Short mmCIF file of N, CA and C in Angstrom, two decimals:
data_model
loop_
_atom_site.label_atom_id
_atom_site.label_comp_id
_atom_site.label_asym_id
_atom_site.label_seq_id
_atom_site.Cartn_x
_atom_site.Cartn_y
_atom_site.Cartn_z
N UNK A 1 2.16 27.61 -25.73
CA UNK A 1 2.11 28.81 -24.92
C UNK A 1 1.59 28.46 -23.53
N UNK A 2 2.39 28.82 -22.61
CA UNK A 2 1.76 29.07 -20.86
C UNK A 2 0.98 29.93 -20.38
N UNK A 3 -0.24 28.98 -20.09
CA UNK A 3 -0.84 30.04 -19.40
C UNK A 3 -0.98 29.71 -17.62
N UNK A 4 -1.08 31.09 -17.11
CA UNK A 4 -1.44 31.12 -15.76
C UNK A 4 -2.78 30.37 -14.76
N UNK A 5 -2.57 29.57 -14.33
CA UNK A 5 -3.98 28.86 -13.79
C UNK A 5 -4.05 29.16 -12.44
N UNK A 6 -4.74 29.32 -11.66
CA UNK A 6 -5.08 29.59 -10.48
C UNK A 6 -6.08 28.32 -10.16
N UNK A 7 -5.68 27.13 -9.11
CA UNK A 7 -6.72 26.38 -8.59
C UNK A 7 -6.95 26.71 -6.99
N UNK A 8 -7.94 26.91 -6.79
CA UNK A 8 -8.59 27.42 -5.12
C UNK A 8 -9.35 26.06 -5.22
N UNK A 9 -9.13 25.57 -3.90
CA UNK A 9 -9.74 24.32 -2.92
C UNK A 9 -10.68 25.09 -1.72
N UNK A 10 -12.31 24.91 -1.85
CA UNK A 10 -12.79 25.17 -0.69
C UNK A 10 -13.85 24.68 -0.10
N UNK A 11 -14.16 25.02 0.92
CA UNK A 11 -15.20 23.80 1.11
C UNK A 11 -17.11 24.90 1.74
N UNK A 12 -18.06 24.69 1.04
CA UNK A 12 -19.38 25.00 0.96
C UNK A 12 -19.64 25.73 2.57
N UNK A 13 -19.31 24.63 2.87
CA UNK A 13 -19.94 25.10 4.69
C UNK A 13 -19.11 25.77 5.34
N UNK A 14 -18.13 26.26 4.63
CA UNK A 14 -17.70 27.54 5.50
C UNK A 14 -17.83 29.06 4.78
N UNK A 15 -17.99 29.00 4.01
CA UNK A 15 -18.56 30.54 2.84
C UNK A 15 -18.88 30.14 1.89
N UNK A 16 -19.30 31.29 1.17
CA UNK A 16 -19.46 31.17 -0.24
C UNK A 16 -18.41 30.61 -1.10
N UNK A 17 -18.85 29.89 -2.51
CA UNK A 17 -17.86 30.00 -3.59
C UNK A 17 -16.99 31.18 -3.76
N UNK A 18 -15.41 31.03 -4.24
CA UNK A 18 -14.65 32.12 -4.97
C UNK A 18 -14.68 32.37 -6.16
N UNK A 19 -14.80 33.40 -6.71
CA UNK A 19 -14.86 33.78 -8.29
C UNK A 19 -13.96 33.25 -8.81
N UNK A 20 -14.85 32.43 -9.93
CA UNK A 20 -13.75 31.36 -11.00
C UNK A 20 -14.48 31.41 -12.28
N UNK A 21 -13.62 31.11 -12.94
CA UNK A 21 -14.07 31.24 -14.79
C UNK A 21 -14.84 29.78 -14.37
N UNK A 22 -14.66 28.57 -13.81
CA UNK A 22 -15.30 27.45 -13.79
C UNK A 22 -15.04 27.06 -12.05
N UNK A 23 -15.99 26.63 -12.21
CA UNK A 23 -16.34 25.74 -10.61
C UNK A 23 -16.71 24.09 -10.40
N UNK A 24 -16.02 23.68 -9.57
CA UNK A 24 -16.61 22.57 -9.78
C UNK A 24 -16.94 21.83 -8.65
N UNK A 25 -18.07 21.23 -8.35
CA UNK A 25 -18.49 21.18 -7.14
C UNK A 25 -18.69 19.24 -7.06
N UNK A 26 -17.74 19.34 -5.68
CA UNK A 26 -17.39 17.64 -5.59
C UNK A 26 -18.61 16.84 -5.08
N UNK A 27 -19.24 17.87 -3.97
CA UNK A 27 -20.39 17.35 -2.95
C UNK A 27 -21.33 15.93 -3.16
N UNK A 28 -21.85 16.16 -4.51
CA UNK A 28 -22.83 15.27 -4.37
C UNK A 28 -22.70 13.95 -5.47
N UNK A 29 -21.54 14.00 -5.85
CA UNK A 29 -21.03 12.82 -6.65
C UNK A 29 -19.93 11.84 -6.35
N UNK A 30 -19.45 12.41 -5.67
CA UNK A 30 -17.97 11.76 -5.29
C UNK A 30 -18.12 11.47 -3.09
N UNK A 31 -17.96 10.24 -3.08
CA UNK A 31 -18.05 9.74 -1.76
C UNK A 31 -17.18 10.85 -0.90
N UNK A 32 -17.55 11.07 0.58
CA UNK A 32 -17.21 11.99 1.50
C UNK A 32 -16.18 11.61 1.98
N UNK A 33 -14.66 11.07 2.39
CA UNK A 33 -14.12 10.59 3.57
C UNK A 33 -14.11 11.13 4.95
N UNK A 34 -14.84 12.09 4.99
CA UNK A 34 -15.35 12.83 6.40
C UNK A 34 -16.23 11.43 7.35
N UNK A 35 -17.68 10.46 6.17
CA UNK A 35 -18.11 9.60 6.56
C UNK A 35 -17.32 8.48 7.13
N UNK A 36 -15.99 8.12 6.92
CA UNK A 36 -15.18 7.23 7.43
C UNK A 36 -14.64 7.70 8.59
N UNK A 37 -14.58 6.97 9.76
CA UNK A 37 -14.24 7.71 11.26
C UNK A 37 -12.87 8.04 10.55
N UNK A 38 -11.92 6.83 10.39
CA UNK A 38 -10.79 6.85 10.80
C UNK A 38 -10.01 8.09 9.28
N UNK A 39 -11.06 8.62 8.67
CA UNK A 39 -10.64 9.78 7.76
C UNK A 39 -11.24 10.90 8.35
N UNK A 40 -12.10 11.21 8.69
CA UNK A 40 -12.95 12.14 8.95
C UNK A 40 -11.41 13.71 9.65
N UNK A 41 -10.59 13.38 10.76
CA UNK A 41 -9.99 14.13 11.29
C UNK A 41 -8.42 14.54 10.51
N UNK A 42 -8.82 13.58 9.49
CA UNK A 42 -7.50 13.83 8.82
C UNK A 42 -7.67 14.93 7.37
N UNK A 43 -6.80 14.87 6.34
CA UNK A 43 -6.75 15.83 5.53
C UNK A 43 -6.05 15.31 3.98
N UNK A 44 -6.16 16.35 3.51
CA UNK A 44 -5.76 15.78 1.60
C UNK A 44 -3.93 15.84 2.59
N UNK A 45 -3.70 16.13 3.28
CA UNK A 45 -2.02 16.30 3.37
C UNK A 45 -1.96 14.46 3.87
N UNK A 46 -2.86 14.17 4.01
CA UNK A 46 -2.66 12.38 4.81
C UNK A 46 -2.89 11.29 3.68
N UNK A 47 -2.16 10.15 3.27
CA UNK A 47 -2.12 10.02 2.36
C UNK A 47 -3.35 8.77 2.20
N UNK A 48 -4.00 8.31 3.15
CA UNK A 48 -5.44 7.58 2.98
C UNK A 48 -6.13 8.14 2.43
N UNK A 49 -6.17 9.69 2.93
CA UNK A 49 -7.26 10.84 2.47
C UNK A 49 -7.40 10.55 0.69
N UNK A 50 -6.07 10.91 0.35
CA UNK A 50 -5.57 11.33 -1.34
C UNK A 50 -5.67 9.38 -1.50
N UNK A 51 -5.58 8.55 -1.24
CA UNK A 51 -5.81 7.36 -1.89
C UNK A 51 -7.09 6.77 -1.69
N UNK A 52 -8.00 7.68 -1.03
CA UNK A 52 -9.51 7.37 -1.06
C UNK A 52 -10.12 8.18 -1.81
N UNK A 53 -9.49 9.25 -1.84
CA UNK A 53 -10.42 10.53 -2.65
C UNK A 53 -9.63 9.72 -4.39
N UNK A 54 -8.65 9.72 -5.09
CA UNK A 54 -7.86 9.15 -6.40
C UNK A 54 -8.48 8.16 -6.00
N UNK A 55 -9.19 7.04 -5.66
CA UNK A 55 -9.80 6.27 -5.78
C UNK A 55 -11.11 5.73 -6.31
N UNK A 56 -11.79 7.35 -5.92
CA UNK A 56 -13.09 7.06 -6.54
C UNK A 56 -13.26 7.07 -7.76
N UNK A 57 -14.37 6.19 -8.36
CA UNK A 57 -14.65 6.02 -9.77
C UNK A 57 -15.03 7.61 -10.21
N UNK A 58 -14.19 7.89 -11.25
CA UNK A 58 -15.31 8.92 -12.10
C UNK A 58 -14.09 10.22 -11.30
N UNK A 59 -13.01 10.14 -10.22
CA UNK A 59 -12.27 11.37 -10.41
C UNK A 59 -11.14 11.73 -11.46
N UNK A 60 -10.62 10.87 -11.98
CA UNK A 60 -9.74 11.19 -13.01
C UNK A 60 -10.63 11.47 -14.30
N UNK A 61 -11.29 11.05 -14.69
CA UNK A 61 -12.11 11.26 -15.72
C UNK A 61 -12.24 13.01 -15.44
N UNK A 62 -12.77 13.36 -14.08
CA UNK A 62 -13.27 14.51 -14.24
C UNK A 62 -11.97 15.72 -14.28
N UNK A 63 -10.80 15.14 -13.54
CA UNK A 63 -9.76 15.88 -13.93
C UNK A 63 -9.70 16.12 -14.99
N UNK A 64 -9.47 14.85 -15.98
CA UNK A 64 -9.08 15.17 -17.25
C UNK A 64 -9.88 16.22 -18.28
N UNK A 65 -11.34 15.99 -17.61
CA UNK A 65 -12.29 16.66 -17.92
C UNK A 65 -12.29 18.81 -17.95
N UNK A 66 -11.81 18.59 -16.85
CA UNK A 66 -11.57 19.51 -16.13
C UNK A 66 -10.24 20.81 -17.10
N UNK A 67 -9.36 19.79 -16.96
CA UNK A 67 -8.16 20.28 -17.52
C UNK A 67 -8.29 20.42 -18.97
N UNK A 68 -8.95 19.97 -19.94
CA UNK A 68 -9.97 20.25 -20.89
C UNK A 68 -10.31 21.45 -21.58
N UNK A 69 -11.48 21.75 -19.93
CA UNK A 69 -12.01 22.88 -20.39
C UNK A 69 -10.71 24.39 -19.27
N UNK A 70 -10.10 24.26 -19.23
CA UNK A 70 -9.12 25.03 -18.80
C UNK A 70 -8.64 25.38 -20.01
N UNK A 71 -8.15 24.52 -20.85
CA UNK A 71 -7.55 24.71 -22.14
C UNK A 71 -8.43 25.58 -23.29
N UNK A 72 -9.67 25.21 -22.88
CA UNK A 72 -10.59 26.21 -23.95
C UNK A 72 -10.63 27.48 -23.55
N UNK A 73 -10.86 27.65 -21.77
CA UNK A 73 -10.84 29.19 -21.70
C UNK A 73 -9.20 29.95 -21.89
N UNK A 74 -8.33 28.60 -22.07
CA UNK A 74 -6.77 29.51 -22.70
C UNK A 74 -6.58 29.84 -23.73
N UNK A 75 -7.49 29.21 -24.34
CA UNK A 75 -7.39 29.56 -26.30
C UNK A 75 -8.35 30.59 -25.98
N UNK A 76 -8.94 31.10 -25.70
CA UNK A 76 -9.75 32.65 -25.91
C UNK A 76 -9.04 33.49 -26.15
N UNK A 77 -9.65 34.54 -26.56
CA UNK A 77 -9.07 35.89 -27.27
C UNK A 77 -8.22 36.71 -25.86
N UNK A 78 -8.89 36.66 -24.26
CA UNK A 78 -8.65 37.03 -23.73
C UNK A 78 -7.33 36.77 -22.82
N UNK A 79 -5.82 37.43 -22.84
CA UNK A 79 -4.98 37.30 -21.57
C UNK A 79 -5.08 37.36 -20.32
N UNK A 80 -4.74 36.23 -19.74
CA UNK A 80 -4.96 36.02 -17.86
C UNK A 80 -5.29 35.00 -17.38
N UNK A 81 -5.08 34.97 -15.87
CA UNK A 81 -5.26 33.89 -15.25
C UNK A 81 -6.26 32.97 -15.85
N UNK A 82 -6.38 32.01 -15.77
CA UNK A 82 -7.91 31.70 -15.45
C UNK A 82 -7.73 30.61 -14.59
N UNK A 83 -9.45 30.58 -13.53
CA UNK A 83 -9.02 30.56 -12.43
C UNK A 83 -10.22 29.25 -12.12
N UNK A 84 -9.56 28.25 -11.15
CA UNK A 84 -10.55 26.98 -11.21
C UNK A 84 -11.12 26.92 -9.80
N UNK A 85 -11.96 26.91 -9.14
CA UNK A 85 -12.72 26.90 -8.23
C UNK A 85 -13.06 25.47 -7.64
N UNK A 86 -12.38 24.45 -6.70
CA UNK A 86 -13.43 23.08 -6.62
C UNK A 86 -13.76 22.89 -5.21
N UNK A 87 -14.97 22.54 -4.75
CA UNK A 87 -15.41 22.05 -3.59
C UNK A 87 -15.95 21.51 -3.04
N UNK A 88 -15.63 20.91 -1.76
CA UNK A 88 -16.34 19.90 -1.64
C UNK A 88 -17.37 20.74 0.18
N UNK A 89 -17.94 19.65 0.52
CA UNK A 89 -18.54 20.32 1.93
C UNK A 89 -17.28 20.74 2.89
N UNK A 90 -16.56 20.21 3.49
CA UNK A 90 -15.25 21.11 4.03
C UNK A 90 -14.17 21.43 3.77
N UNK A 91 -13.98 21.31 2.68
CA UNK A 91 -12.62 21.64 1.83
C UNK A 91 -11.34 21.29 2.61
N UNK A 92 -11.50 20.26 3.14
CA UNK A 92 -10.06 19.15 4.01
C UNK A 92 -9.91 17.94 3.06
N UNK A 93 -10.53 17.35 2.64
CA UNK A 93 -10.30 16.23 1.72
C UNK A 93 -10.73 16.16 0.61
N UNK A 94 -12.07 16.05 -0.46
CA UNK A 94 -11.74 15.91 -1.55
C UNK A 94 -11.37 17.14 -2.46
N UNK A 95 -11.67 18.06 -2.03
CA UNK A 95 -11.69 19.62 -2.68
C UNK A 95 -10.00 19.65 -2.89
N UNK A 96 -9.21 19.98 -1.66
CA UNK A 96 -8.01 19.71 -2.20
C UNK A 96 -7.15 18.87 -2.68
N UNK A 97 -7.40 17.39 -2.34
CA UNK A 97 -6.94 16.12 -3.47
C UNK A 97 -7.21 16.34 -5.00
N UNK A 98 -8.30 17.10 -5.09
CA UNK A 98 -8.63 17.39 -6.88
C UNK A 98 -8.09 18.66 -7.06
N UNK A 99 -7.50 19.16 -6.45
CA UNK A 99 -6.92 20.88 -6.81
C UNK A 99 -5.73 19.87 -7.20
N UNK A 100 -5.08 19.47 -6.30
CA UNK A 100 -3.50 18.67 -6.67
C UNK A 100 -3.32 18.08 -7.59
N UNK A 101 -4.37 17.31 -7.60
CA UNK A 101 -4.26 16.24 -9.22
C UNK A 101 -4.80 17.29 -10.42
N UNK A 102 -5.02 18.07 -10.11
CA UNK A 102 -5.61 19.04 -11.48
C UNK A 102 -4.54 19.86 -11.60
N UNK A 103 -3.54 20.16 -10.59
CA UNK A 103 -2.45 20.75 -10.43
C UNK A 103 -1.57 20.02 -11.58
N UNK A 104 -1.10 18.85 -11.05
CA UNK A 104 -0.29 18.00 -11.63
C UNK A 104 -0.23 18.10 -13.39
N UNK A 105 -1.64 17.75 -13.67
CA UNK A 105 -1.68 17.40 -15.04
C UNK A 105 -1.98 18.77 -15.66
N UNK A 106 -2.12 19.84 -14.89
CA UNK A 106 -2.14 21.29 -15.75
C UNK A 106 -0.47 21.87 -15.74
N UNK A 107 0.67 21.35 -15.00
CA UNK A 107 1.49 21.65 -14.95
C UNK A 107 2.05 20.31 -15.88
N UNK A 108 2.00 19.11 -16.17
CA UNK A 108 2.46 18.43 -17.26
C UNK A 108 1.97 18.77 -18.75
N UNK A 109 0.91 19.64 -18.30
CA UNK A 109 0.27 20.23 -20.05
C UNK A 109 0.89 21.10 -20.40
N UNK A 110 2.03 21.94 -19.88
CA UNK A 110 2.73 22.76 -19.64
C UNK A 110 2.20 23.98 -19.12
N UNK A 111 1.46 24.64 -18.46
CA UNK A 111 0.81 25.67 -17.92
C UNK A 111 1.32 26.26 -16.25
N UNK A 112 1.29 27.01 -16.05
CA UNK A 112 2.01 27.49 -15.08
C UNK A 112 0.92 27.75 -14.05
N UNK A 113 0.90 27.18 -12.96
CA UNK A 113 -0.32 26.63 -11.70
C UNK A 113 0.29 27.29 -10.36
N UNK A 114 -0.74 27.80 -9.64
CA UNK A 114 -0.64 28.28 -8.37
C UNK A 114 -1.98 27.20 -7.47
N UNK A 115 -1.58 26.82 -6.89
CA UNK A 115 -2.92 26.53 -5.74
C UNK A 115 -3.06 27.06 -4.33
N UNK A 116 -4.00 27.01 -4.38
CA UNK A 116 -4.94 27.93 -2.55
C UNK A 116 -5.84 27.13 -2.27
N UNK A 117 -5.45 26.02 -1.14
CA UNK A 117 -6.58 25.75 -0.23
C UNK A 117 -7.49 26.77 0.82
N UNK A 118 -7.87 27.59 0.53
CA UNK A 118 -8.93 28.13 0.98
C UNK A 118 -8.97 27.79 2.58
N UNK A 119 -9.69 26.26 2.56
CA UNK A 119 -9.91 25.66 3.95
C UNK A 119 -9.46 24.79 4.74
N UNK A 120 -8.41 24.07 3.78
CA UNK A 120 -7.68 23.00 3.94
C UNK A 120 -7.56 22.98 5.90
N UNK A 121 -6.83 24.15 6.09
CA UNK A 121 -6.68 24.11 8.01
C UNK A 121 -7.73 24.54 8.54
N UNK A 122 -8.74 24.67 8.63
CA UNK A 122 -10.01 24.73 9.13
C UNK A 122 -10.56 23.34 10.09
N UNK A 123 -11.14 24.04 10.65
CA UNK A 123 -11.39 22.64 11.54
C UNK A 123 -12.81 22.08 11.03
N UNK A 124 -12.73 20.34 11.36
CA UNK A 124 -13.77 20.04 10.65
C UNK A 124 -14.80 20.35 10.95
N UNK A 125 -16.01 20.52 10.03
CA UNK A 125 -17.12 20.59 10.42
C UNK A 125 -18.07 19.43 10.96
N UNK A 126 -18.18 19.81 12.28
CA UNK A 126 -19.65 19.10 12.61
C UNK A 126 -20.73 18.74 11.88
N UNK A 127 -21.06 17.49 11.87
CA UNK A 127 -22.46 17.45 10.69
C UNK A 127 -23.06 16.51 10.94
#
């Protein structure tokens, strides 16, 4: 059976979290590419970005992780979306590289996926 997933990409320092059955917050585990000059101005649409962010130790694990517990809140009693929340501090690089890859493998699990970068075109933050 298909269910509806909703993944939102956003990033801390520009609002609050969006209401999600689960959240998952990239910030303080997973390396920044904002810290690398020659990443910092670029985005999950650039493909250094997405082969530095799929690079780090410990992100597929957490996809898989991830996609997991998606599956438990689909076996609930309850019909509907359910909806995944991930972010990082500006939601330009790792926040949406892990919406995509969580995309991917929730749409090979067979489940039917929408994604929203939130911040993706936002300009970077100063820090």
């Amino acid at each position: 059976m298909s269910t509806a997933v909703e993944i939102v990409s956003f990033g801390y320092l520009h609002e609050a979290p969006p209401a999600a059955h689960l959240t998952i917050d990239l910030r303080q585990h997973f390396r920044d590419p904002h810290v690398s000059p020659e990443l910092r101005y670029m985005t999950a649409d650039d493909e250094p970005v997405r082969t530095a962010v799929l690079g780090t130790p410990g992100i597929s694990d957490l996809v898989a992780a991830t996609a997991t517990a998606v599956a438990a809140f689909a076996s609930g009693p309850s019909a509907g979306t359910v909806t995944v929340a991930d972010g990082c501090a500006g939601g330009r690089h790792r926040a949406p590289t892990f919406a995509r890859a969580l995309a991917e493998r929730l749409t090979t699990d067979g489940h039917s996926v929408t994604v929203v970068h939130r911040d993706l075109g936002k300009a970077v933050v100063q820090r």
